[in-house]
Amino acid sequence: MEHKILAYLEQRPNEYVSGEQLSELLGCTRTAVWKHIRSLRDQGYTFDAVSRKGYKLTGKPDKLSAAAILAELSTAVMGRSVKMYDSVDSTQTIAHRLAEEGAPEGTLVIAEVQTAGRGRMGKNWHSPKGKGVWMSLVLRPNIPVHFTPQLTLLVAVALNRTIRKLEPSLPVAIKWPNDLLVDGRKISGILLESNAEDERLRHVIAGVGISVNLQEGDYPEELRGIATSLRMLSGREWSRSELIRAFLEQFEALYNLYDSEGFEPIRTAWEASAYSLGRPIAARTPRGVVEGVAESIDEMGALIVRHPDGSVTKLYSADI
Ligand code: BTN
């Protein structure tokens, strides 16, 4: 019933269709039509309803689907195979399994909700249903295992470029190694997990979480004040499919550049968008807190921290 109403209204994008017409179309009462419209509204559809004219469809929910992502995707490899799930524990787990089963490079795993989303340093990642982009990309880079920190920074640069392209007014900056911040609040997180044997990299799973259409009430108390979403910052709903497509395109371009020219252009781009550089930091590492001024990143992607006595520490993994 409801899909018939939608199809009918979609075919008449600029017209009002009366309750009477719809009740004839469906062979039901006007009250039943009204109930279907109410149910569609609950599912995220929006209608303009004008008395004596009827209903006009004004918006559809941002339901993710492989078809919606692939429809206008211009990449050659990234996201060419999309595995879409309603609910998973973590898209990382699924992507690792698919990679082990031979999934090709660029395979993308997306879920509407994650029940056990993983963050860096063993933290949880808040991934409420239908509000964000929770995705993992299978990569098979031809690099030694100790080069993977470079890829982490590459993903951050790609995501930063994506958001800046879609909303140039947002002052997005990258906090080392790969958090995207706006006005000091986190809007996305990146988690790279490698599967390697000795120095040989089998695959890397690049996990990306973007807080897209979350509102204040969608965050647990402890995240309010430190996290924010694209919607809260821009005051508008974002299309998640468009965001995913734009990210895949930016990422593929940078990944190809990395393949042909190495890390240097990525490092330059990362430093140009860095939030942390030149600031005093206190980095929590597995071996204790490192304090100093974040100076630059080196050719491997490590953060160089200078101490007051002039000595430096290189950080490969830390929380700052
Ligand atoms: C961070 O701690 O900042 C990294 C968060 C990474 C979250 C993403 S969401 C998609 C993918 N699946 C996960 O379980 N984690 C990553």
Short mmCIF file of N, CA and C and ligand atoms in Angstrom, two decimals, residues 90-92 114 117-120 125 134-136 179 186 189-191 207-209, ligand 1:
data_model
loop_
_atom_site.label_atom_id
_atom_site.label_comp_id
_atom_site.label_asym_id
_atom_site.label_seq_id
_atom_site.Cartn_x
_atom_site.Cartn_y
_atom_site.Cartn_z
N SER A 90 30.62 -5.08 14.37
CA SER A 90 31.55 -4.06 13.86
C SER A 90 31.80 -4.35 12.38
N THR A 91 31.78 -3.33 11.56
CA THR A 91 32.06 -3.53 10.13
C THR A 91 33.51 -4.00 9.95
N GLN A 92 34.37 -3.71 10.93
CA GLN A 92 35.77 -4.16 10.84
C GLN A 92 35.83 -5.69 10.83
N GLN A 114 26.05 -0.28 14.39
CA GLN A 114 27.04 -1.23 14.94
C GLN A 114 26.75 -1.38 16.42
N GLY A 117 30.85 -1.18 17.93
CA GLY A 117 31.79 -0.42 17.10
C GLY A 117 33.10 -0.24 17.84
N ARG A 118 34.20 -0.40 17.11
CA ARG A 118 35.53 -0.32 17.74
C ARG A 118 36.20 1.01 17.44
N GLY A 119 36.82 1.61 18.46
CA GLY A 119 37.61 2.81 18.27
C GLY A 119 39.08 2.51 18.47
N ARG A 120 39.92 3.53 18.37
CA ARG A 120 41.36 3.35 18.60
C ARG A 120 41.60 3.11 20.09
N TRP A 125 33.14 2.65 19.88
CA TRP A 125 32.75 3.72 18.94
C TRP A 125 31.22 3.77 18.88
N TRP A 134 29.14 4.28 8.98
CA TRP A 134 29.98 3.30 9.68
C TRP A 134 30.46 2.33 8.61
N MET A 135 31.70 2.48 8.18
CA MET A 135 32.14 1.68 7.03
C MET A 135 33.57 1.21 7.16
N SER A 136 33.88 0.10 6.49
CA SER A 136 35.23 -0.47 6.48
C SER A 136 35.58 -0.85 5.05
N ASP A 179 42.10 12.07 13.72
CA ASP A 179 40.77 12.54 14.14
C ASP A 179 40.44 13.80 13.36
N LYS A 186 35.18 16.37 17.93
CA LYS A 186 35.45 15.29 16.96
C LYS A 186 34.22 14.98 16.10
N GLY A 189 36.14 9.35 13.15
CA GLY A 189 37.26 8.56 13.65
C GLY A 189 37.70 7.56 12.61
N ILE A 190 38.98 7.26 12.62
CA ILE A 190 39.54 6.34 11.62
C ILE A 190 40.34 5.27 12.37
N LEU A 191 40.13 4.03 11.97
CA LEU A 191 40.82 2.91 12.62
C LEU A 191 41.36 1.99 11.55
N GLY A 207 38.82 1.44 8.67
CA GLY A 207 37.49 1.71 9.23
C GLY A 207 37.29 3.20 9.39
N VAL A 208 36.15 3.67 8.92
CA VAL A 208 35.85 5.10 9.00
C VAL A 208 34.47 5.29 9.63
N GLY A 209 34.43 6.10 10.67
CA GLY A 209 33.14 6.44 11.30
C GLY A 209 32.93 7.93 11.16
C1 BTN B 1 38.56 6.27 16.71
O1 BTN B 1 38.72 5.81 17.83
O2 BTN B 1 38.58 7.49 16.52
C2 BTN B 1 38.34 5.36 15.53
C3 BTN B 1 36.89 5.04 15.31
C4 BTN B 1 36.63 4.18 14.10
C5 BTN B 1 35.16 3.84 13.96
C6 BTN B 1 34.85 3.10 12.69
S1 BTN B 1 33.12 2.98 12.39
C7 BTN B 1 33.38 1.83 11.14
C8 BTN B 1 34.49 0.91 11.60
N1 BTN B 1 33.94 -0.16 12.40
C9 BTN B 1 34.36 -0.10 13.66
O3 BTN B 1 34.03 -0.91 14.54
N2 BTN B 1 35.17 0.94 13.83
C10 BTN B 1 35.37 1.68 12.60
#
